[in-house]
XYZ file of C-alpha atoms in Angstrom:
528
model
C 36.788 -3.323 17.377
C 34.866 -1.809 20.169
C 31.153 -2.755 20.482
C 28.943 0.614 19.849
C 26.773 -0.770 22.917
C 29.209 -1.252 26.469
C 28.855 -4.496 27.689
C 27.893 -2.318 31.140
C 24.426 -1.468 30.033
C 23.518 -5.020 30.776
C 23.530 -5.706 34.268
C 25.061 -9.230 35.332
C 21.809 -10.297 36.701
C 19.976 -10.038 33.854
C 22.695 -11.339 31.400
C 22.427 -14.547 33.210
C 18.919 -15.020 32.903
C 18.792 -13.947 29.089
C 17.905 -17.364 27.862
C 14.684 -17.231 30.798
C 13.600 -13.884 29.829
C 13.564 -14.885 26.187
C 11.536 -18.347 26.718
C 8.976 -15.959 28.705
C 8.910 -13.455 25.777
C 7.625 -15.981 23.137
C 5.335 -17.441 25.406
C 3.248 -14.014 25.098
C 4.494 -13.612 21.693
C 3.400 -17.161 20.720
C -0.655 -16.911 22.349
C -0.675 -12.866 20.225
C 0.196 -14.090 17.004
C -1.366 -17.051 16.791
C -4.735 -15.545 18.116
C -4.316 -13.569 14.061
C -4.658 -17.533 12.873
C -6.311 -19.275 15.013
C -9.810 -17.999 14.160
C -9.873 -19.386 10.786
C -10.620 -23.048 11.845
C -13.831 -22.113 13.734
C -15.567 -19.967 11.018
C -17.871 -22.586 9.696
C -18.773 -23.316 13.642
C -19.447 -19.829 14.681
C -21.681 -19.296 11.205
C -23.609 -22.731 12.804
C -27.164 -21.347 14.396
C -27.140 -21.394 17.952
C -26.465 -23.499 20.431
C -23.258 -24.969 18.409
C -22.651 -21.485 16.976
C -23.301 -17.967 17.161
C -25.320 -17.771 13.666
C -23.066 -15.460 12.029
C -23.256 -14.404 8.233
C -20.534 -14.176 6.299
C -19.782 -10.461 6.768
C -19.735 -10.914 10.786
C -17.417 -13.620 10.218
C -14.989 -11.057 7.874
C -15.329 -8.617 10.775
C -14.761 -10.946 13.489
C -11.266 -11.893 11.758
C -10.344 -8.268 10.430
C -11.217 -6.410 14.188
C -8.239 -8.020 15.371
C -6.172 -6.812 12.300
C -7.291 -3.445 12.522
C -6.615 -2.724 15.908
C -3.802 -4.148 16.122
C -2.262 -2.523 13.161
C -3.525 0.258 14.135
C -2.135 0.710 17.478
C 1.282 -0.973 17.194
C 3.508 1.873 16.528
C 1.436 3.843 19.454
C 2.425 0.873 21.807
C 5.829 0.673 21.006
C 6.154 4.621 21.972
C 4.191 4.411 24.929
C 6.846 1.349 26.043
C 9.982 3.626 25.466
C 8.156 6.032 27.389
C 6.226 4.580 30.250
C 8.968 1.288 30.669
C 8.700 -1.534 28.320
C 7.693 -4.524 31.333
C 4.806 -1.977 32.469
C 3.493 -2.033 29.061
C 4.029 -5.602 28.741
C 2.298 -6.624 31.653
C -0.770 -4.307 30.995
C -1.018 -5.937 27.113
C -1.225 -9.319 28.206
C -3.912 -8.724 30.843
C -5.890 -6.874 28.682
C -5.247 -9.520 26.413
C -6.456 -12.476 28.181
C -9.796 -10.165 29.742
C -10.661 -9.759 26.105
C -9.859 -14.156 25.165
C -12.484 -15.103 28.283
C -15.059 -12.181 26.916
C -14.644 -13.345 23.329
C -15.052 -17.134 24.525
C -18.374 -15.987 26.266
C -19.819 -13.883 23.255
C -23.548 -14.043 22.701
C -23.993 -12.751 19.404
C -21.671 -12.289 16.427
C -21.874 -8.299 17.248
C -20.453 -8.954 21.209
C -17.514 -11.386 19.432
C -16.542 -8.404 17.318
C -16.124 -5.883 20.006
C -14.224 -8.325 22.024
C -11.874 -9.528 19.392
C -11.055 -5.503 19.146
C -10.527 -5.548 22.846
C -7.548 -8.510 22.538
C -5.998 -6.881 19.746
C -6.177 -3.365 21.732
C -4.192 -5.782 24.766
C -1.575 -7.585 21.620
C -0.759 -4.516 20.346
C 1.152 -3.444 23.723
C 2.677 -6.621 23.938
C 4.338 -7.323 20.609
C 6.592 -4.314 20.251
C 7.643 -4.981 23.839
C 8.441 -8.152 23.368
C 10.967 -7.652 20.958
C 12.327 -4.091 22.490
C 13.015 -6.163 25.651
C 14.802 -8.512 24.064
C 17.018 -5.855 22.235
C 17.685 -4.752 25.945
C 18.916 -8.170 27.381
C 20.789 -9.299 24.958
C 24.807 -8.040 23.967
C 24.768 -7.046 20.457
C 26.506 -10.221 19.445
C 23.737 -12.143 20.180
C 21.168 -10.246 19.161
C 21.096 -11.673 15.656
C 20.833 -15.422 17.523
C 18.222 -14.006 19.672
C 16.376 -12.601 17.348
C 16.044 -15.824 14.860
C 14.656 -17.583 17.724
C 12.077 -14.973 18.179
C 11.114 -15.000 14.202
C 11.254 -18.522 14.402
C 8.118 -18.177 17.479
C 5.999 -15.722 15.169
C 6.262 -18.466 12.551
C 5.705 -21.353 14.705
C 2.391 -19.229 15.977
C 0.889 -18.683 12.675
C 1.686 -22.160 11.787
C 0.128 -23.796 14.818
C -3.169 -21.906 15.355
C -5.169 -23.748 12.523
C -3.842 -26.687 14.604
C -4.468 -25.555 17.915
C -7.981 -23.577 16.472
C -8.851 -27.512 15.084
C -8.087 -29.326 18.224
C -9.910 -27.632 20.239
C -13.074 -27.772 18.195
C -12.915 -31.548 17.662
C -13.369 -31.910 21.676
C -14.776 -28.645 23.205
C -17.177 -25.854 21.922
C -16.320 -22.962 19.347
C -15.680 -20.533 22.586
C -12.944 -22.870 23.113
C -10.173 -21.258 20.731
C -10.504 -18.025 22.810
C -10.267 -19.300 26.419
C -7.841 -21.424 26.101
C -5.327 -18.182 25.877
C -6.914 -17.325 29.410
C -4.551 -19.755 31.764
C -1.444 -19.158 29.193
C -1.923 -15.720 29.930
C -1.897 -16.277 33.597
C 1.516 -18.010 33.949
C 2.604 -15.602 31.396
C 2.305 -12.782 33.955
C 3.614 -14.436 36.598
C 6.872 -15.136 34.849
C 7.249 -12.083 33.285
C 6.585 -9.918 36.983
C 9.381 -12.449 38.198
C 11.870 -12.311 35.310
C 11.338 -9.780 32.658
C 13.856 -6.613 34.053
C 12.252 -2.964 32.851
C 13.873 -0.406 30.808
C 12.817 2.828 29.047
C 13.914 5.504 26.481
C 16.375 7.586 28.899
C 15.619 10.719 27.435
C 12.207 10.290 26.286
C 11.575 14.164 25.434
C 8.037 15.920 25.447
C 5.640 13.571 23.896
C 3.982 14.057 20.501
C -0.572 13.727 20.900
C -0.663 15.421 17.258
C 1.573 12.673 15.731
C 0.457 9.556 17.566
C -2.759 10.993 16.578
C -2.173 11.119 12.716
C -0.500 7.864 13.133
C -3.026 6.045 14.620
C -5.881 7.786 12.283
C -3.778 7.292 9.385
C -3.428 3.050 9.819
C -6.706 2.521 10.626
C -8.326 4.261 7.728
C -5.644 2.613 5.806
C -6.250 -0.861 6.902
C -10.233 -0.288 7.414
C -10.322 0.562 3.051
C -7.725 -2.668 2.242
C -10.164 -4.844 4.656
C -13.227 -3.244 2.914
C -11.630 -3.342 -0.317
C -11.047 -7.330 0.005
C -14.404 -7.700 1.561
C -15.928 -6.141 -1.562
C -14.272 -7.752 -4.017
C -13.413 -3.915 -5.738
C -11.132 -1.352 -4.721
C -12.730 0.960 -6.961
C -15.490 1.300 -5.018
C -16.377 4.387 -3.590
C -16.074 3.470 0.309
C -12.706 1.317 0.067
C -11.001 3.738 -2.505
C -12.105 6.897 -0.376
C -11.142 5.127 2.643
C -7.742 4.245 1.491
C -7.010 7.612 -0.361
C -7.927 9.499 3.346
C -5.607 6.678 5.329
C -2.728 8.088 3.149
C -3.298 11.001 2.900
C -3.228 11.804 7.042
C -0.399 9.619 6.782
C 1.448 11.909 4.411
C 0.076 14.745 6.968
C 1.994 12.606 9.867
C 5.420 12.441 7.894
C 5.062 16.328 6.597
C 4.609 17.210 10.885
C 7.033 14.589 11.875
C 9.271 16.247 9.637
C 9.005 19.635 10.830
C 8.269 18.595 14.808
C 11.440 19.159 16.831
C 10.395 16.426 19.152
C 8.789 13.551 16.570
C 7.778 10.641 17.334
C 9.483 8.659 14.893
C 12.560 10.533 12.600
C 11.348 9.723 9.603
C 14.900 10.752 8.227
C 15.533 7.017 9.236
C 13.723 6.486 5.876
C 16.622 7.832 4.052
C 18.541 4.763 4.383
C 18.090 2.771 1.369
C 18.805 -0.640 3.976
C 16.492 0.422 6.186
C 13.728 0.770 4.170
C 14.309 -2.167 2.017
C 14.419 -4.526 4.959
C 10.887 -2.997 6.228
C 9.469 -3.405 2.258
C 10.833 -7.449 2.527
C 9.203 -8.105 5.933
C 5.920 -6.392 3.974
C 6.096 -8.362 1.288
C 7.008 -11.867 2.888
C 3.746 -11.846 4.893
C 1.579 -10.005 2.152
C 2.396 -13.451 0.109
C 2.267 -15.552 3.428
C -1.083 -14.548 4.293
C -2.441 -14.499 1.180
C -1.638 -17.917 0.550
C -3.391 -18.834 3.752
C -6.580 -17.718 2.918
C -6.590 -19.872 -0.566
C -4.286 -22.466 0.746
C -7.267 -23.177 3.614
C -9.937 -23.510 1.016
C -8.300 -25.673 -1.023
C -7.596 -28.392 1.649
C -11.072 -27.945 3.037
C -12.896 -27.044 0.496
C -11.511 -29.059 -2.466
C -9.834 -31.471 -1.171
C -12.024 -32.511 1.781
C -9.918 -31.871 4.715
C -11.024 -31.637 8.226
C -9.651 -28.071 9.696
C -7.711 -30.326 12.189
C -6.078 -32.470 9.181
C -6.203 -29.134 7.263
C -4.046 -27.238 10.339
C -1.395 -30.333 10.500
C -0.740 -30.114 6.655
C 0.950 -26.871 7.625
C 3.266 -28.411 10.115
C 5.657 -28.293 7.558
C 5.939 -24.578 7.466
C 6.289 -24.340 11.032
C 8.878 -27.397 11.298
C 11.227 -25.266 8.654
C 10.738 -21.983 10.609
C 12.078 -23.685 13.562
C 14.830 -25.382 11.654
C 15.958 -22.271 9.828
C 14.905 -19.368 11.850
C 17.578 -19.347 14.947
C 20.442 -20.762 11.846
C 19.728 -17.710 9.401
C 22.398 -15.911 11.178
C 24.658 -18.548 9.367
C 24.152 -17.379 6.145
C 24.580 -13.709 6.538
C 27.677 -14.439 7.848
C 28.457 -16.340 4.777
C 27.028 -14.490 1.955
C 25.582 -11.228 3.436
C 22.177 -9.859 4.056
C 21.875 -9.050 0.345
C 22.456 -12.890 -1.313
C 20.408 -14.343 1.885
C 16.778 -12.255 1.922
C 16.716 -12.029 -2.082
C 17.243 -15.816 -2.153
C 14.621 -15.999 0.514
C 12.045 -13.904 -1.708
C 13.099 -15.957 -4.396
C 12.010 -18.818 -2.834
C 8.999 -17.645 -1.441
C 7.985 -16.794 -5.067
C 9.101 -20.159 -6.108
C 6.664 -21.701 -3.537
C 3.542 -19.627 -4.970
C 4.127 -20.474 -8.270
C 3.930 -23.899 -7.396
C 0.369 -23.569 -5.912
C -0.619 -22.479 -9.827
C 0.038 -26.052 -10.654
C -2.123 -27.728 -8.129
C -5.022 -29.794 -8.958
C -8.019 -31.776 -7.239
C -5.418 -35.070 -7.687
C -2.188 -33.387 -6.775
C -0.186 -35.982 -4.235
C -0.532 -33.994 -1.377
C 3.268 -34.765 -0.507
C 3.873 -31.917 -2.842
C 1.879 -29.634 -0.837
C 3.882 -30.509 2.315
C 7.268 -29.738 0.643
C 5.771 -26.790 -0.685
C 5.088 -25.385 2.877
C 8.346 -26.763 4.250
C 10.522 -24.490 1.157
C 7.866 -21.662 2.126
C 9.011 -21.869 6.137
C 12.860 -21.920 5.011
C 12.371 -19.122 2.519
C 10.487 -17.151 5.261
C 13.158 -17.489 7.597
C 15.617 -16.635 5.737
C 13.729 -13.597 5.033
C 12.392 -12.387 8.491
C 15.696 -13.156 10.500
C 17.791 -10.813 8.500
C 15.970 -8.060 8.257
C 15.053 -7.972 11.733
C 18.860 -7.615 12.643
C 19.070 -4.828 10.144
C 15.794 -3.076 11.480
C 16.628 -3.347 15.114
C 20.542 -2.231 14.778
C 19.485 0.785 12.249
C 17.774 2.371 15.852
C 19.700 2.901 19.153
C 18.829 1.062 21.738
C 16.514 3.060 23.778
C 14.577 3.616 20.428
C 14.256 -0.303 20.265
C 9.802 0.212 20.903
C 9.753 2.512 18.098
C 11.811 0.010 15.751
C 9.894 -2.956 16.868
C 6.866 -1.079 16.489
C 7.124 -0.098 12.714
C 8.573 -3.423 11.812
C 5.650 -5.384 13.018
C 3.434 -2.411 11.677
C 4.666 -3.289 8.088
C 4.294 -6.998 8.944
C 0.532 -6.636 9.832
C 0.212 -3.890 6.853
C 1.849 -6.366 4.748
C -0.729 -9.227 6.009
C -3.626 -7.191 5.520
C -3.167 -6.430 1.862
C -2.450 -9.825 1.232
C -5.566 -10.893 2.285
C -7.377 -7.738 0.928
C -5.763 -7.758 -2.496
C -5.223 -11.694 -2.925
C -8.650 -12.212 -1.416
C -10.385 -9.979 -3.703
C -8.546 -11.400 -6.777
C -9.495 -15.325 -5.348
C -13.083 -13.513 -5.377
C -13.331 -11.496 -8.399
C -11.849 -14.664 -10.427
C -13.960 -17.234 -8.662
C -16.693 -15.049 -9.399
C -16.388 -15.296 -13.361
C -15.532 -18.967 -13.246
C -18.769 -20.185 -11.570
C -21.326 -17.615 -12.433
C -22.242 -19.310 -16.492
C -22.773 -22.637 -14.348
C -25.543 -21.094 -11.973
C -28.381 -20.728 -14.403
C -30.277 -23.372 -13.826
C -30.361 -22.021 -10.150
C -33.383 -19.490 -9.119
C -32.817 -15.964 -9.868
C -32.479 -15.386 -5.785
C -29.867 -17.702 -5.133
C -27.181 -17.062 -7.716
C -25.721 -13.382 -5.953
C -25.323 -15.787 -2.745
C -23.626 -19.070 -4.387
C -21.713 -17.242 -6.592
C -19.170 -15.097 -3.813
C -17.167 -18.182 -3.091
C -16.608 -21.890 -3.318
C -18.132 -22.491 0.537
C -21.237 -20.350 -0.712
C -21.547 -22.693 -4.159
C -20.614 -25.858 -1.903
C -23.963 -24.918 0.402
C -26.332 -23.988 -1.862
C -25.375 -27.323 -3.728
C -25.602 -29.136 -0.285
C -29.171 -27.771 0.284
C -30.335 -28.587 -2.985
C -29.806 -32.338 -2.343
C -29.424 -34.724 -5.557
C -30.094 -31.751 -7.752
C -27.150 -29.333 -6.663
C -24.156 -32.531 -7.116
C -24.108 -30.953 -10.489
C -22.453 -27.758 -8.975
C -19.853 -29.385 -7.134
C -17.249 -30.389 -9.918
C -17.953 -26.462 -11.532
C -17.326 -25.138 -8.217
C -13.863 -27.238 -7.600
C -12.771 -26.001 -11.418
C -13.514 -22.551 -10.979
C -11.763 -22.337 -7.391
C -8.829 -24.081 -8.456
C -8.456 -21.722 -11.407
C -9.076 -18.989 -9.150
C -6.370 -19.734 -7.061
C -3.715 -20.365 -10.019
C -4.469 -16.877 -11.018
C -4.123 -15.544 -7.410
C -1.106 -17.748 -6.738
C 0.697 -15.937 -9.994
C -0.291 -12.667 -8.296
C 1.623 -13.677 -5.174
C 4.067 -14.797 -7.441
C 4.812 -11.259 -8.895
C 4.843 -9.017 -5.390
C 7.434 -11.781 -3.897
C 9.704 -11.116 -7.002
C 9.354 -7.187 -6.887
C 10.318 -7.863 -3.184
C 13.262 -9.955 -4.312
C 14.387 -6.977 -6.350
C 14.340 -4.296 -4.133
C 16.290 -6.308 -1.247
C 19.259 -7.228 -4.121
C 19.510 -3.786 -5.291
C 19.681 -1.803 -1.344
C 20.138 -4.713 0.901
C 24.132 -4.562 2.012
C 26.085 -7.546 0.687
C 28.824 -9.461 2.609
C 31.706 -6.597 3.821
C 34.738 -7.745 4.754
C 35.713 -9.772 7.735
C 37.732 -7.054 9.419
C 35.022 -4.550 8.343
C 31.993 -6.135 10.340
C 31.992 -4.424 13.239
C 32.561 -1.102 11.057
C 29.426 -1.726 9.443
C 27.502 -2.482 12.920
C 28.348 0.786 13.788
C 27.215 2.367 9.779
C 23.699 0.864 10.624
C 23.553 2.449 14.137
C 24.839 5.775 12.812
C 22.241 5.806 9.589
C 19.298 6.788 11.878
C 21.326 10.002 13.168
């Protein structure tokens, strides 16, 4: 059967140096992502009072992590637009400088406020380059290969978020907090130089009149959405006026951008591509995997620090494991599709992944922590047997010139999907630790009760400052969070498993041998 994509679109120069191109693609890829994680280790420093910190309360810390989010969220789908438009390499190369001017600001920051602003600035450069990343690839790469191509590049964005807590505590053991930020700066450097030498350019060829009013919407539309699930989470309540309000407007201007996208004859995105039951069940399963993902982070950090007495060095190696299986598994996914079909391999993925957070509800103080590690190692494989799949579908649903636009709302979701796992597991962590500890804090003055009872680090300092007095808090604090995050583990539990059901009921199962290619050409066609 005749590929849908001419094996002429790829010039012979390029084609050779595939393999290159993609090596210099995850470099940038790998410094983006793991930028999202790597901030985590070096919240306790930057709260420190100056000189070892910035003196940041707890709120500038939230804010410090969550600019990043929301700009980059925010702006993805833009970027990936503006690369179909403007030439994918051009967009590239722009992200990653802006990127790495915003690392050596951030690692220069003299007050939590000038941190903030800066962390918006390298998510403002990371949006441009993570769309482009994976349109490129889509545009070096035969269609064949694609699917191998693209596991290795799933397997980078898990090896990134893996690695940062390791990289983040590394860094801090030997150098100061600014540390974390500038070392992105000479990455970023031999980045551009390989990617002006390597990285070929290529564009929408028939990019039509551009769209302000929906890029507009869109834009509006993610941040407000993101900015109420951030506020939300940072409440604890999203019933409360701001965070509700917030999130009601983000969706409603997003139901504004579909209604005009709709009715524009030259949209931005066809949202007809929505019609295709595959299409948007592989988006809802790359939501899903990293709502549970991240969510788990956030708890799964404060349990080996805070409970368990990890450094965040030792902490950030206990999650090699994850990373080791996304490796392993990633690039091989491909395998199993063949084998079984998309349908059998993601569900089986999302079962696992729900598998994984249920186990966390049986952790304890005493848990062998070799249960832990194979805990995160099943949670890698079931990841990339999740993120590898659905990629493929995603990226053949599109045509090729629309390959921004694909990559764009795929790694929209993805952050979306991250965002409310931290928001909505975050505020149940909270809202549960909350009633655990809050009988056990009445021997404690009327003043300091609000403040040690928002979460186990707050209970943990108030104990600390207390001296001989406050040991009485610790073993309440440790039984309260570990209830807390049984309860929030469950949670995870349940989205993963209304994930796994939506990819078995639309994902495609295995067609027939001779009927591959046939079905190659179904995916392309869906979006027309």
């Amino acid at each position: 059967m005749t590929s849908p994509v001419p094996a002429s679109r790829i010039p012979e120069a390029v084609h050779r140096r595939r393999w290159a191109i993609l090596g210099v693609l995850m470099l940038s890829l790998l410094i983006v992502v793991l930028d999202n994680s790597i901030l985590n280790v070096a919240i306790k420093t930057i709260a420190t009072p100056a000189p070892t910190g910035l003196g940041a309360t707890q709120s500038e810390i939230e804010w410090a992590i969550n600019a990043y989010t929301l700009v980059f969220a925010g702006l993805l789908f833009t970027a990936g637009l503006v690369g179909d438009r403007l030439g994918r390499k051009k967009v590239l190369l722009g992200g990653i400088l802006v990127f790495g001017i915003g690392s050596a600001l951030a690692a220069e920051s003299g007050s939590p406020g000038q941190l903030i602003a800066y962390r918006a600035v390298m998510a403002l450069g990371a949006a441009f380059v993570m769309p482009a990343t994976l349109a490129v690839l889509m545009n070096v790469f035969e269609r064949e290969e694609q699917p191998k191509a693209i596991g290795i590049w799933a397997g980078g964005v898990g090896l990134a978020i893996a690695i940062g807590p390791i990289t983040g505590g590394a860094l801090l053991d030997h150098f100061w907090w600014g540390s974390v930020f500038l070392v992105n700066v000479p990455i970023v450097i031999v980045a551009l130089v390989l990617m002006t030498w390597l990285v070929p350019d290529s564009r929408d060829p028939r990019p039509g009149r551009l769209d302000p009013i929906g890029v507009v919407l869109s834009v509006v539309g993610l941040v407000l959405l993101v900015y109420g699930i951030i506020k939300g989470g940072e409440l604890a309540d999203f019933t409360d006026a701001k965070a509700l309000g917030t999130i009601v407007a983000g969706l409603v201007v997003l139901a504004a951008f579909v209604v005009f996208e709709k009715r524009s004859d030259h949209p931005s995105l066809d949202v007809t591509y929505f019609r295709d039951k595959v299409f948007s069940a592989a988006m809802s399963a790359i939501a899903l995997v990293f709502f549970a993902l991240m969510g788990v982070t956030f708890f799964g950090v404060f349990y080996t620090q805070s409970v368990r007495g990890y450094s965040p060095l030792e902490s950030g190696v206990l999650m090699l494991p994850l990373a080791a299986a996304q490796l392993i598994f990633a690039p091989r996914a491909r395998l199993l599709v063949d084998r079984f079909g998309n349908r059998a391999t993601t569900t089986g993925g999302l079962v696992l992944i729900a598998a994984t957070l249920a186990a966390f509800a049986t952790f304890e103080a005493d848990t062998p922590i070799w249960l832990l590690e194979v805990v995160f190692f099943l949670m890698g494989t079931g990841m990339a047997h999740i993120m590898t799949p659905t990629s493929v579908v995603i990226m053949q649903a599109l045509p090729r010139e629309k390959a921004g636009s694909a990559s764009a709302l795929s790694n929209t979701f993805r952050q979306v999907g991250g965002a409310l796992g931290i928001a909505v597991l975050g505020s149940v962590l909270a809202t549960s630790y909350r009633n655990g500890i809050e009988d056990k804090l009445g021997l404690l003055p009327p003043g300091l009760r609000a403040t040690a009872g928002e979460s186990i680090e707050a209970t943990l300092g108030v104990a600390e400052k207390l001296g001989p007095r406050g040991e009485a808090l610790v073993t309440p604090a440790h039984d309260a969070f570990l209830h807390a995050m049984h309860v929030t583990a469950l949670c995870g539990t349940g989205v993963a498993l209304i994930g796994a059901v939506v990819t078995f009921l639309f994902l495609p199962g295995k067609p027939p041998a001779g009927r591959r290619q046939d079905r190659e050409s179904e995916l392309v066609a869906a979006g027309e």
